Structures are given as structure tokens and as C-alpha cells.
Short mmCIF file of C-alpha atoms in Angstrom, two decimals:
data_model
loop_
_atom_site.label_atom_id
_atom_site.label_comp_id
_atom_site.label_asym_id
_atom_site.label_seq_id
_atom_site.Cartn_x
_atom_site.Cartn_y
_atom_site.Cartn_z
CA MET A 194 84.99 123.02 122.21
CA THR A 195 84.24 120.92 125.17
CA LYS A 196 86.89 118.77 124.87
CA ASN A 197 88.82 120.84 127.41
CA SER A 198 88.24 120.17 131.25
CA LEU A 199 89.96 121.07 134.32
CA ILE A 200 90.34 119.74 137.89
CA LEU A 201 91.61 121.75 140.35
CA THR A 202 92.48 120.66 143.70
CA GLU A 203 91.15 122.50 147.07
CA GLU A 204 94.30 124.44 147.43
CA GLU A 205 93.87 125.52 144.30
CA LYS A 206 90.24 126.44 144.14
CA LYS A 207 91.02 128.65 147.56
CA ASN A 208 93.98 130.26 145.96
CA LEU A 209 91.68 131.54 142.70
CA LYS A 210 89.10 132.92 145.27
CA ASP A 211 91.58 134.74 147.25
CA PHE A 212 93.00 135.86 143.97
CA TRP A 213 89.30 136.80 142.77
CA LYS A 214 88.21 138.53 145.93
CA VAL A 215 91.10 141.20 145.92
CA TYR A 216 90.77 141.13 141.96
CA GLU A 217 87.36 142.26 142.18
CA GLY A 218 88.03 145.35 144.27
CA VAL A 219 90.62 146.63 142.01
CA SER A 220 89.64 144.92 138.19
CA LYS A 221 87.91 148.80 137.01
CA LYS A 222 91.77 150.08 137.58
CA ILE A 223 93.14 147.31 136.12
CA GLN A 224 90.73 147.51 133.56
CA GLU A 225 91.70 150.92 132.73
CA ASP A 226 95.46 150.52 133.03
CA LEU A 227 94.85 147.69 130.60
CA LEU A 228 93.31 149.64 127.92
CA GLN A 229 96.34 152.03 128.02
CA VAL A 230 98.56 149.09 127.12
CA VAL A 231 96.38 147.75 124.39
CA GLN A 232 96.44 151.05 122.66
CA ALA A 233 100.13 150.81 122.80
CA ILE A 234 100.23 147.36 121.08
CA PRO A 235 99.36 147.59 117.34
CA GLU A 236 98.10 144.32 116.68
CA PHE A 237 95.48 144.96 119.73
CA ALA A 238 94.58 148.50 119.27
CA SER A 239 93.55 148.00 115.67
CA ILE A 240 90.90 145.34 116.73
CA LEU A 241 89.94 147.52 119.83
CA ASN A 242 89.19 150.59 117.57
CA SER A 243 87.01 148.33 115.15
CA MET A 244 84.94 147.93 118.12
CA THR A 245 82.09 150.29 119.59
CA ALA A 246 82.40 151.74 123.09
CA GLU A 247 79.06 149.85 123.95
CA GLN A 248 80.73 146.58 122.25
CA GLN A 249 83.75 146.89 124.59
CA THR A 250 81.86 147.45 127.73
CA LYS A 251 79.53 144.48 126.90
CA GLN A 252 82.53 142.30 126.07
CA SER A 253 84.54 142.97 129.04
CA LYS A 254 81.25 142.53 131.19
CA ARG A 255 80.77 138.89 129.54
CA SER A 256 84.29 137.92 130.25
CA HIS A 257 83.89 139.11 133.64
CA ASP A 258 80.87 137.03 134.27
CA ILE A 259 82.44 134.17 132.94
CA GLN A 260 85.78 134.60 135.27
CA GLN A 261 83.44 135.20 138.16
CA GLN A 262 81.44 131.89 137.34
CA ALA A 263 84.35 129.80 136.87
CA ILE A 264 86.25 130.79 140.05
CA LEU A 265 83.62 131.07 142.60
CA ASN A 266 81.34 128.28 141.36
CA ASN A 267 83.76 126.07 139.98
CA LYS A 268 82.06 126.03 136.58
CA TRP A 269 84.81 126.39 134.15
CA ASP A 270 83.28 124.98 130.93
CA ALA A 271 81.93 128.12 129.56
CA PHE A 272 85.28 129.79 130.64
CA LEU A 273 87.51 127.60 128.67
CA ALA A 274 84.97 127.46 125.52
CA PHE A 275 85.35 131.27 125.91
CA GLN A 276 89.33 131.63 125.97
CA TYR A 277 89.49 128.83 123.21
CA GLU A 278 87.39 130.82 121.04
CA GLN A 279 89.78 133.88 122.09
CA GLY A 280 92.61 131.73 121.23
CA MET A 281 91.08 130.98 117.91
CA ASN A 282 90.36 134.34 117.18
CA TYR A 283 93.87 135.81 117.44
CA ALA A 284 95.36 132.87 115.26
CA LYS A 285 92.78 133.71 112.69
CA LEU A 286 93.86 137.81 112.61
CA GLY A 287 97.35 136.51 112.93
CA ILE A 288 97.95 138.24 116.38
CA SER A 289 101.37 137.06 117.66
CA PHE A 290 101.68 135.10 120.93
CA ASN A 291 104.18 137.59 121.84
CA ALA A 292 101.88 140.54 121.69
CA TRP A 293 99.53 138.44 124.05
CA PHE A 294 102.04 137.47 126.50
CA LYS A 295 102.80 141.43 126.50
CA LEU A 296 99.16 141.65 127.84
CA VAL A 297 99.04 139.03 130.30
CA ASN A 298 102.33 140.64 131.90
CA ALA A 299 100.56 144.11 131.93
CA PHE A 300 97.76 142.54 133.74
CA LYS A 301 100.33 140.93 136.18
CA TYR A 302 102.08 143.93 136.77
CA SER A 303 98.85 146.46 137.07
CA PHE A 304 97.12 143.63 139.40
CA LEU A 305 100.38 144.01 141.91
CA LYS A 306 100.55 147.52 141.60
CA PHE A 307 96.86 148.07 142.62
CA VAL A 308 96.65 145.49 145.45
CA ASP A 309 96.68 147.32 148.91
CA ILE A 310 98.85 145.25 150.71
CA SER A 311 97.80 146.99 154.22
CA THR A 312 94.39 145.27 153.63
CA PHE A 313 95.83 141.61 154.29
CA GLU A 314 95.31 140.37 157.53
CA LYS A 315 98.61 137.84 157.07
CA PHE A 316 101.29 137.61 154.68
CA LYS A 317 99.91 134.06 153.89
CA ASP A 318 97.21 135.86 152.33
CA ILE A 319 98.99 137.38 150.26
CA VAL A 320 101.12 134.72 148.76
CA SER A 321 97.48 132.79 148.41
CA ALA A 322 96.21 135.88 146.19
CA ILE A 323 99.34 135.75 144.05
CA GLU A 324 99.41 132.09 143.66
CA GLY A 325 95.71 132.23 142.52
CA MET A 326 96.40 134.93 140.08
CA THR A 327 99.11 132.65 138.44
CA GLN A 328 97.29 130.14 138.54
CA PHE A 329 94.70 131.95 136.64
CA ILE A 330 96.97 133.17 133.81
CA ASP A 331 98.17 129.95 133.54
CA ILE A 332 94.94 128.12 132.64
CA THR A 333 94.11 131.14 130.49
CA MET A 334 97.60 131.07 128.54
CA GLY A 335 96.99 127.11 128.25
CA ILE A 336 93.70 127.15 126.53
CA ILE A 337 94.65 129.98 124.72
CA GLY A 338 97.73 128.53 123.51
CA ASP A 339 96.22 125.07 122.42
CA ALA A 340 93.62 126.76 120.53
CA TYR A 341 96.02 129.23 118.98
CA ILE A 342 98.48 126.49 117.95
CA GLU A 343 95.39 123.86 116.89
CA THR A 344 93.70 126.86 114.51
CA LYS A 345 97.09 127.54 112.91
CA GLU A 346 97.66 123.70 112.19
CA ALA A 347 93.94 123.50 110.58
CA ILE A 348 95.17 126.16 108.76
CA ILE A 349 98.49 124.92 107.59
CA LYS A 350 96.80 121.60 107.00
CA GLU A 351 94.23 123.44 104.44
CA GLN A 352 97.08 125.03 102.70
CA GLN A 353 98.81 121.78 102.02
CA GLU A 354 95.68 120.18 100.47
CA ALA A 355 95.62 123.08 98.28
CA ILE A 356 99.00 122.70 97.56
CA LYS A 357 98.92 119.13 97.03
CA GLU A 358 95.80 119.61 94.59
CA LEU A 359 97.48 122.38 92.52
CA SER A 360 101.12 120.65 92.42
CA THR A 361 100.59 117.77 90.27
CA PRO A 362 98.81 118.31 87.21
CA ILE A 363 98.80 115.25 84.55
CA LEU A 364 98.33 116.38 81.04
CA GLN A 365 97.55 114.39 78.05
CA MET A 366 99.52 115.43 75.11
CA ARG A 367 98.36 112.85 72.72
CA GLU A 368 96.61 109.54 72.85
CA LYS A 369 98.76 107.25 75.14
CA LEU A 370 101.10 110.30 75.84
CA LEU A 371 100.98 111.94 79.19
CA ILE A 372 102.92 114.83 80.50
CA LEU A 373 103.64 115.28 84.11
CA PRO A 374 105.28 118.51 85.19
CA ILE A 375 106.70 118.16 88.95
CA ILE A 376 107.26 121.49 90.47
CA GLY A 377 108.53 122.17 94.26
CA MET A 378 109.93 119.72 96.88
CA ILE A 379 109.39 115.91 96.37
CA ASP A 380 108.92 114.19 99.96
CA THR A 381 107.93 110.89 100.58
CA TYR A 382 104.16 111.58 101.02
CA ARG A 383 104.21 113.73 97.79
CA ALA A 384 105.95 110.78 95.68
CA LYS A 385 103.45 108.37 97.07
CA GLN A 386 100.56 110.92 96.10
CA ILE A 387 102.10 111.69 92.65
CA THR A 388 102.82 107.82 91.81
CA GLN A 389 99.04 106.70 92.89
CA ASP A 390 97.63 109.25 90.69
CA LEU A 391 100.03 108.61 87.97
CA LEU A 392 98.85 105.12 87.77
CA ARG A 393 95.10 106.04 88.03
CA ALA A 394 95.47 108.18 84.93
CA ILE A 395 97.58 105.53 83.23
CA LYS A 396 94.63 102.95 83.75
CA THR A 397 91.88 105.65 82.72
CA ILE A 398 93.73 107.01 79.58
CA LYS A 399 95.43 104.01 78.60
CA ALA A 400 98.91 105.78 78.53
CA LYS A 401 102.01 104.40 77.28
CA ILE A 402 104.67 106.83 77.71
CA ILE A 403 104.98 109.40 80.43
CA VAL A 404 107.00 112.18 80.17
CA MET A 405 108.16 113.45 83.62
CA ASP A 406 109.38 116.88 83.92
CA ILE A 407 111.30 117.96 86.64
CA THR A 408 112.63 121.25 85.91
CA GLY A 409 110.54 122.57 88.67
CA VAL A 410 112.35 120.35 91.60
CA PRO A 411 114.88 122.36 93.22
CA ILE A 412 117.00 119.39 95.08
CA VAL A 413 117.17 115.75 94.11
CA ASP A 414 118.91 113.90 96.80
CA SER A 415 119.13 110.01 96.80
CA LYS A 416 115.63 110.00 98.48
CA VAL A 417 113.74 111.98 95.68
CA ALA A 418 115.81 109.89 92.97
CA ASN A 419 114.58 106.85 94.60
CA HIS A 420 111.36 107.96 94.35
CA LEU A 421 111.49 108.94 90.89
CA VAL A 422 112.94 105.27 90.22
CA GLN A 423 110.22 103.93 92.27
CA THR A 424 107.53 105.76 90.15
CA ALA A 425 109.14 104.56 86.85
CA HIS A 426 109.04 101.02 87.80
CA ALA A 427 105.66 101.39 88.98
CA VAL A 428 104.41 102.77 85.55
CA LYS A 429 106.85 99.59 84.16
CA LEU A 430 104.34 97.44 85.64
CA MET A 431 101.37 98.81 84.32
CA GLY A 432 103.08 98.58 81.07
CA GLY A 433 104.26 101.97 80.46
CA LYS A 434 107.24 103.87 80.25
CA VAL A 435 108.64 107.01 81.77
CA ILE A 436 110.81 109.50 80.05
CA ILE A 437 112.31 111.89 82.61
CA THR A 438 113.52 115.60 81.29
CA GLY A 439 114.42 118.74 82.66
CA ILE A 440 117.53 117.34 84.76
CA SER A 441 120.15 120.31 85.17
CA PRO A 442 123.34 119.81 84.84
CA GLU A 443 123.87 120.42 88.87
CA ILE A 444 120.96 117.42 89.35
CA ALA A 445 122.74 115.79 86.93
CA GLN A 446 126.09 115.55 88.58
CA THR A 447 124.59 114.69 92.09
CA MET A 448 122.49 112.10 90.49
CA VAL A 449 125.71 110.50 89.24
CA THR A 450 127.58 111.12 92.79
CA ILE A 451 125.07 109.34 95.02
CA GLY A 452 124.88 106.59 92.38
CA ALA A 453 121.08 106.60 91.61
CA ASN A 454 119.93 103.47 89.43
CA LEU A 455 118.23 105.17 86.60
CA GLN A 456 119.65 102.84 83.86
CA GLU A 457 116.02 101.40 83.11
CA ILE A 458 114.74 105.03 82.62
CA ILE A 459 114.90 107.07 79.63
CA THR A 460 116.27 110.46 80.55
CA LEU A 461 116.67 113.46 78.02
CA GLY A 462 117.72 116.89 78.67
CA SER A 463 114.54 119.09 77.87
CA LEU A 464 110.77 118.52 77.78
CA GLU A 465 110.75 119.24 73.87
CA ASP A 466 113.39 116.16 73.64
CA GLY A 467 110.97 114.21 76.06
CA ILE A 468 107.62 114.75 74.11
CA GLN A 469 109.66 114.41 70.70
CA GLU A 470 110.95 110.82 71.99
CA GLY A 471 107.87 109.99 73.32
CA GLU A 472 106.16 110.76 70.07
CA GLN A 473 108.54 108.62 68.26
CA ILE A 474 108.10 105.48 70.54
CA LEU A 475 104.57 105.79 69.69
CA GLY A 476 104.97 106.02 66.32
CA TYR A 477 103.92 110.12 65.94
CA LYS A 478 106.07 112.56 63.68
CA VAL A 479 105.88 116.32 63.99
CA ILE A 480 106.24 118.01 60.55
CA HIS A 481 106.86 121.64 60.71
CA ILE A 482 105.01 123.47 57.79
CA ASP A 483 106.77 126.12 55.98
CA LYS A 484 104.18 128.77 55.55
CA THR A 485 105.70 130.13 52.30
CA SER A 486 104.75 126.77 50.33
CA LYS A 487 101.78 127.40 47.83
CA SER A 488 99.07 125.25 48.84
CA LEU A 489 98.53 122.86 51.55
CA ASP A 490 97.65 120.02 49.06
CA GLU A 491 101.14 120.19 47.32
CA LEU A 492 102.28 119.57 51.04
CA SER A 493 100.44 116.55 51.92
CA VAL A 494 102.03 115.16 48.38
CA ASN A 495 105.43 115.94 49.85
CA VAL A 496 104.61 114.01 53.10
CA MET B 108 89.76 76.77 91.38
CA LYS B 109 91.22 76.26 88.15
CA ILE B 110 92.97 78.90 86.56
CA PRO B 111 91.12 79.17 82.84
CA ILE B 112 93.67 78.87 79.98
CA LEU B 113 92.03 79.90 76.50
CA LYS B 114 93.66 79.60 73.32
CA LEU B 115 93.47 82.40 70.59
CA GLU B 116 95.29 81.06 67.45
CA SER B 117 98.85 80.35 68.33
CA TYR B 118 98.53 82.05 71.80
CA LEU B 119 97.37 81.32 75.14
CA ILE B 120 95.62 83.58 77.42
CA ALA B 121 95.39 82.85 80.63
CA THR B 122 93.05 84.65 83.47
CA LEU B 123 94.52 84.54 87.33
CA GLN B 124 91.91 84.17 89.91
CA ASP B 125 91.74 85.78 93.28
CA SER B 126 93.16 84.07 96.01
CA ILE B 127 95.18 80.94 94.20
CA ASN B 128 97.03 78.75 96.62
CA ASP B 129 100.05 76.70 96.21
CA SER B 130 98.97 73.72 94.42
CA GLU B 131 96.61 75.60 91.92
CA TRP B 132 100.06 77.50 91.12
CA LYS B 133 101.56 74.27 90.31
CA GLN B 134 98.45 72.88 88.27
CA PHE B 135 98.21 76.38 86.34
CA GLN B 136 102.28 75.94 85.61
CA SER B 137 101.91 72.39 84.68
CA ASP B 138 98.76 73.16 82.38
CA ILE B 139 100.26 76.15 80.32
CA MET B 140 103.55 74.17 79.70
CA MET B 141 101.59 71.06 78.45
CA GLN B 142 99.41 73.15 76.39
CA SER B 143 102.08 75.12 74.76
CA LYS B 144 103.79 72.34 74.01
CA LYS B 145 100.64 70.52 72.70
CA TYR B 146 99.51 73.77 70.45
CA HIS B 147 102.92 74.80 69.05
CA ILE B 148 102.12 78.27 71.02
CA SER B 149 104.27 81.12 70.32
CA GLY B 150 102.94 83.56 73.14
CA VAL B 151 101.06 83.55 76.59
CA VAL B 152 99.44 86.41 77.83
CA ILE B 153 98.83 86.36 81.75
CA ASP B 154 95.76 88.60 82.90
CA ALA B 155 96.13 89.91 86.40
CA GLY B 156 93.42 92.26 86.46
CA VAL B 157 91.41 90.65 88.79
CA LEU B 158 94.33 90.33 91.11
CA ASP B 159 94.66 92.73 94.24
CA VAL B 160 97.42 91.93 95.51
CA MET B 161 100.54 90.29 94.00
CA ASP B 162 103.36 88.96 96.63
CA SER B 163 106.78 88.14 96.30
CA PHE B 164 105.61 84.40 96.25
CA ALA B 165 103.22 85.20 92.90
CA THR B 166 105.78 87.01 91.55
CA ARG B 167 108.41 84.39 92.01
CA THR B 168 105.95 82.05 90.69
CA LEU B 169 104.90 83.96 87.89
CA GLY B 170 108.67 84.48 87.04
CA MET B 171 109.61 80.76 87.09
CA ILE B 172 106.36 79.87 84.69
CA ILE B 173 107.48 82.89 82.42
CA GLN B 174 111.08 81.59 82.64
CA ALA B 175 110.08 77.67 81.71
CA LEU B 176 108.09 79.03 78.66
CA LYS B 177 110.96 80.93 77.43
CA LEU B 178 112.89 77.20 77.30
CA LEU B 179 109.88 76.42 75.10
CA GLY B 180 110.55 79.49 72.60
CA VAL B 181 107.58 81.23 74.43
CA LYS B 182 107.11 85.00 75.03
CA THR B 183 104.79 85.94 77.98
CA VAL B 184 103.47 88.88 78.39
CA ILE B 185 101.64 90.16 81.82
CA ALA B 186 98.55 92.32 81.28
CA GLY B 187 96.61 94.27 83.61
CA ILE B 188 98.04 94.86 86.92
CA GLN B 189 96.30 97.07 89.02
CA PRO B 190 97.42 100.73 89.70
CA GLU B 191 96.82 99.68 93.57
CA VAL B 192 98.67 96.44 92.95
CA ALA B 193 101.34 98.05 91.03
CA PHE B 194 102.36 100.60 94.01
CA SER B 195 102.37 97.96 96.41
CA MET B 196 104.65 95.89 94.45
CA VAL B 197 107.15 98.89 93.99
CA GLN B 198 106.87 99.24 97.56
CA LEU B 199 107.77 96.15 98.16
CA GLY B 200 110.63 96.13 96.14
CA ILE B 201 109.40 93.91 93.43
CA ARG B 202 110.30 94.89 90.18
CA MET B 203 110.04 91.86 87.77
CA GLU B 204 112.95 93.07 85.80
CA GLY B 205 113.12 91.59 82.23
CA THR B 206 109.83 90.42 81.66
CA LEU B 207 107.07 91.82 79.04
CA ILE B 208 103.78 93.77 80.69
CA ALA B 209 101.41 95.52 79.11
CA LEU B 210 98.74 97.43 80.24
CA ASP B 211 95.84 95.32 79.08
CA LEU B 212 94.71 92.31 77.11
CA GLU B 213 94.82 93.99 73.83
CA GLU B 214 97.99 95.88 74.39
CA ALA B 215 99.31 92.64 75.52
CA ILE B 216 98.08 90.99 72.19
CA LYS B 217 99.44 94.16 70.10
CA LEU B 218 102.84 93.67 71.71
CA LEU B 219 102.96 89.79 71.00
CA ASN B 220 102.29 90.42 67.28
CA GLN B 221 105.04 93.17 67.41
CA ILE B 222 107.46 90.75 68.93
CA LEU B 223 106.65 88.04 66.81
CA LYS B 224 106.49 90.26 63.72
CA ARG B 225 102.88 89.76 62.62
#
């Protein structure tokens, strides 16, 4: 990821360099200190323990080199990419943002603890070094936060896609008879998707009756009711007819209260009734075969 | 371009073309009325399968044609509205209430036969 770029003022650059000068001297001690903190945070500890000592040194050496390049030579690209990658990993591993803040805080305290104030000539230099540290942490946190959120968002989007595909199957029950069980909340986006899929299915299957079962829809408000009406009208424009089933007593009452206009739509209590009604419209008749009857031939005579 | 009108027994079949202008609509209206009268037509199928938009003007004009045909005792069925067109019509709030609609030409003829008891 190189889309992140960084522009610093001369003063900021100087602060960062001042910070680095101090940090170089105490970095070993800080590392040791931090190691303890990390062990105390379970989320990080498990990652750390999964790495060999060699890997750990290698990782921290790499991190150190990249930081040095960034601060001393003002070459931030590698640093930003590195931190972005870190942020992505944290998001994927499910490390909370909070844990990361704890670590950063520990770094701050550790830094202030080990810095020998007597080595500074002027008070201004101390301020400069601390400003540099804050700057450094802000940059790091900014980029990690970005990566973290973007990665999480990508995961959410992926899951939404998966849910979308799972959620609205269109089943063919008989020639010209479709069943559309809707499960879960209906929002504008999903209603659109359902309607479009359904209309296409009507065209390809040449369906005439669609039984839409809303048993699995938890809440029906005026918006959802409106979506259902719209879908039914769209189906009508394609020469089909919608039968809505699975309306619970509660939902029936809300629909009446909000004054949903369902007059042109056939509504029935259960999916079974809906299928029966659809079959009747299409001219099917389902007959229950009594197994105690002697033979099928005899039955067909009765029919 | 003139909208073609075919005669099949006592039915007329008109296939709407893409991007019909106002004068073509007028021409179509008078054509279909004249032919209905002339051939003693009992049913008309208007096939909208080619259209990729059906705006409020087209719907209103079609509505007027259907009303006028009704005065002559002719039943009209709209057939073949595409899924995308149906969807955008609903979004625009176009309902076509009280209009006979069928999935395709075949279904439309079946529907007319059923209504006219043939």
C-alpha cells in the first residue's frame, strides 16, 4: 500500500530527529520493558510466543531499520507500508484497538522513564524530543488505524456479499409456481436485490404465481411493507401474481396500523395455504393417496 | 418508424418499437382504433418486449389507447415487459392498475382466450 504519503514541516522533521537521537540511546532498555508489557497483554502474548527468538530479533531489527530510514532520511514510504501491513495483521488476528493503545502507552512511559534529562543542554531540547515522540506515535497510530478499519470494512463487505447470496433463494415448486422464502431484515438495498432477482427468475422460468413467505422477517415496518408492495407490483407488470404468506398476528396488526396498501396482493396465513392457493390458480389439484386402498388402478378410477 | 400491427383471427398484435416519438404514438393510436373497428377485433396484444424504458408518457398514452379500445368493446393485454423495465416502472410509481398484463405473447393470447371464453 503506497497510497499513504506523508508531508512533514521542517520543524516536525527536526523534532523527530531529536526524538530519534534520544531513542537510539535507550532503545534496548525500552524493548526489554515493552516485552514485559506485551507478555501481560494476552492478545499480544500469544502472537509473540508463536514466534521463535530468532524471528523476534529479526522482526524488531527490521522495524528499527525502517523507522531509522523514515526519520533520519525522511523516507516514509517503507515505514508507512510496514505499519499498514501491521495494522492489517492486527485486524485479521482480531487484536483489539484497545490492546494496541496499551502497548503504545507503555512505550511512551518507558521512553520517559529511561530518558536521562541531565544529558540535555536546554529545556527546549527535551520538549522537542517529546514532541517528536508524540509525532511519531501519531503517525504510526494513524496509519495502523487506517489499515485496521479498512481491513475490518473489507471483511464486513465480504460477509455481506456472502449473506446476500445465501439469503434469497428462489425455488421452483411447479411449472409457473415459484416460492420465495425471505429470511432476515429487509432494507432498501436488499429489497431491490430481491425484486430484481425475482423478476429475472420470472422471465426465465415463465412463472405466473410467486408465493413469498415472510415468516423469517422479524420486523415489518412501513418501509418493509412498502418494499413488499413494490415487489408485488413489479411482478404484476410482468404478468405474475404474488401471494404473501407467513404474516404473524403481530405483523398483521402493525400492517393494519401503518395502513399498508396490500389490497391487490393475496395474503394468506401459512406457506401451505399459499402453495395451495397458487396451485389452485394454476389449475393443479393435489390429492392425498390413502395407503390402505388396494391398488393405484382403483384410485385413478376414483380420480 | 411505424409501429407494425398484425392481425390474427379476431386479435390484433402490435409490437412496440424502441424510442417511439409523439407523432408515432398518435399514428399508432389511430391505426389500432381503425383496424379494430374494421376487422371487428375482440382482443389486442401490445408487445413491449423490445422497450428498454417505459416512462410515464408511454404509460399514459398506452392507458389512453386501452381506454379507447375498451369503448369499442376490445380487451387489451400488455405483454413482455422486461424485468429491468418493470423494476424501474415501480420505482417511478407507475402502476398500470386495471390493465391486463401477461409475461409474453403466448401467455397474452391464452389470457385473451380465457377472458373471451374461447
